[in-house]
Tab-separated table of C-alpha atoms in Angstrom:
chain	number	residue	atom	x	y	z
A	1	MET	CA	86.214	88.780	109.753
A	2	SER	CA	89.487	90.713	109.774
A	3	ARG	CA	90.453	92.741	106.745
A	4	TYR	CA	94.096	91.631	106.653
A	5	ALA	CA	96.047	88.449	107.226
A	6	ILE	CA	99.600	89.216	108.338
A	7	GLY	CA	102.534	86.846	108.320
A	8	ILE	CA	105.916	87.247	109.972
A	9	ASP	CA	108.924	85.042	109.314
A	10	PHE	CA	111.634	85.342	111.959
A	11	GLY	CA	114.414	83.466	110.202
A	12	THR	CA	117.906	82.725	111.424
A	13	THR	CA	119.416	84.600	108.468
A	14	ASN	CA	116.657	87.022	107.382
A	15	SER	CA	113.220	88.088	108.573
A	16	CYS	CA	110.251	89.509	106.668
A	17	CYS	CA	106.645	90.603	107.127
A	18	ALA	CA	103.873	90.215	104.566
A	19	PHE	CA	100.112	90.729	104.350
A	20	ILE	CA	97.061	89.953	102.239
A	21	ASP	CA	94.033	92.239	101.989
A	22	LEU	CA	91.203	89.739	102.466
A	23	LYS	CA	88.581	92.146	101.059
A	24	GLN	CA	90.240	92.362	97.649
A	25	GLN	CA	88.757	90.199	94.906
A	26	LYS	CA	92.170	89.221	93.569
A	27	LYS	CA	94.329	88.428	96.595
A	28	SER	CA	98.084	88.830	96.399
A	29	ILE	CA	100.842	88.736	98.969
A	30	GLU	CA	102.345	92.167	99.661
A	31	PHE	CA	105.611	92.547	101.569
A	32	PHE	CA	106.202	95.333	104.070
A	33	LYS	CA	109.182	97.467	103.107
A	34	ILE	CA	111.337	97.991	106.194
A	35	PRO	CA	113.545	101.106	106.376
A	36	GLN	CA	117.032	100.038	107.444
A	37	LEU	CA	120.652	101.080	107.497
A	38	VAL	CA	122.161	99.533	104.357
A	39	GLU	CA	125.465	101.361	104.284
A	40	SER	CA	127.282	103.925	106.389
A	41	GLY	CA	124.783	106.792	106.701
A	42	GLU	CA	122.379	105.362	104.086
A	43	ILE	CA	118.802	104.275	104.848
A	44	ALA	CA	116.810	102.268	102.283
A	45	GLU	CA	113.605	100.225	102.322
A	46	ARG	CA	114.042	96.479	101.862
A	47	THR	CA	111.584	93.575	102.069
A	48	LEU	CA	114.107	91.421	103.958
A	49	LEU	CA	115.672	92.409	107.266
A	50	PRO	CA	118.894	90.559	108.114
A	51	SER	CA	118.572	88.734	111.448
A	52	PHE	CA	121.484	90.097	113.436
A	53	VAL	CA	122.539	92.836	115.837
A	54	PHE	CA	125.642	94.908	115.063
A	55	ILE	CA	127.292	96.660	118.004
A	56	PRO	CA	129.783	99.155	116.578
A	57	GLU	CA	133.143	100.126	118.039
A	58	LYS	CA	133.365	103.471	119.826
A	59	HIS	CA	134.943	105.238	116.803
A	60	GLU	CA	132.157	103.936	114.526
A	61	LYS	CA	129.474	105.351	116.834
A	62	GLU	CA	131.280	108.680	117.129
A	63	SER	CA	131.636	109.000	113.334
A	64	GLY	CA	127.841	109.170	112.958
A	65	MET	CA	127.771	106.231	110.532
A	66	MET	CA	125.039	104.570	112.598
A	67	ALA	CA	122.797	107.671	112.845
A	68	LEU	CA	119.184	107.002	111.950
A	69	PRO	CA	116.544	109.623	111.061
A	70	TRP	CA	114.495	108.565	114.106
A	71	ASP	CA	117.478	108.164	116.518
A	72	ASP	CA	120.798	109.855	115.791
A	73	LYS	CA	122.455	108.580	118.996
A	74	ILE	CA	121.660	104.865	118.668
A	75	GLY	CA	124.480	102.558	119.770
A	76	TYR	CA	123.596	99.422	117.783
A	77	CYS	CA	122.075	98.293	114.496
A	78	VAL	CA	119.431	95.589	114.096
A	79	GLY	CA	119.156	94.021	110.687
């Protein structure tokens, strides 16, 4: 038997991921917190990830507003 049951909801507006630890006596649904760009230059963890792709204009990319800690030259934003 697996230790965890994982669920993913790919919605048209938002997506989320959750899990249950099957070995715990009292089972409860826990949501994964997904780091994401929430504002120009600001990363925060949220349990919902908006279901869209944002492709910035050239000046928005050059301003660094889309820079992520794991990829500072990314040319799009998912979520």
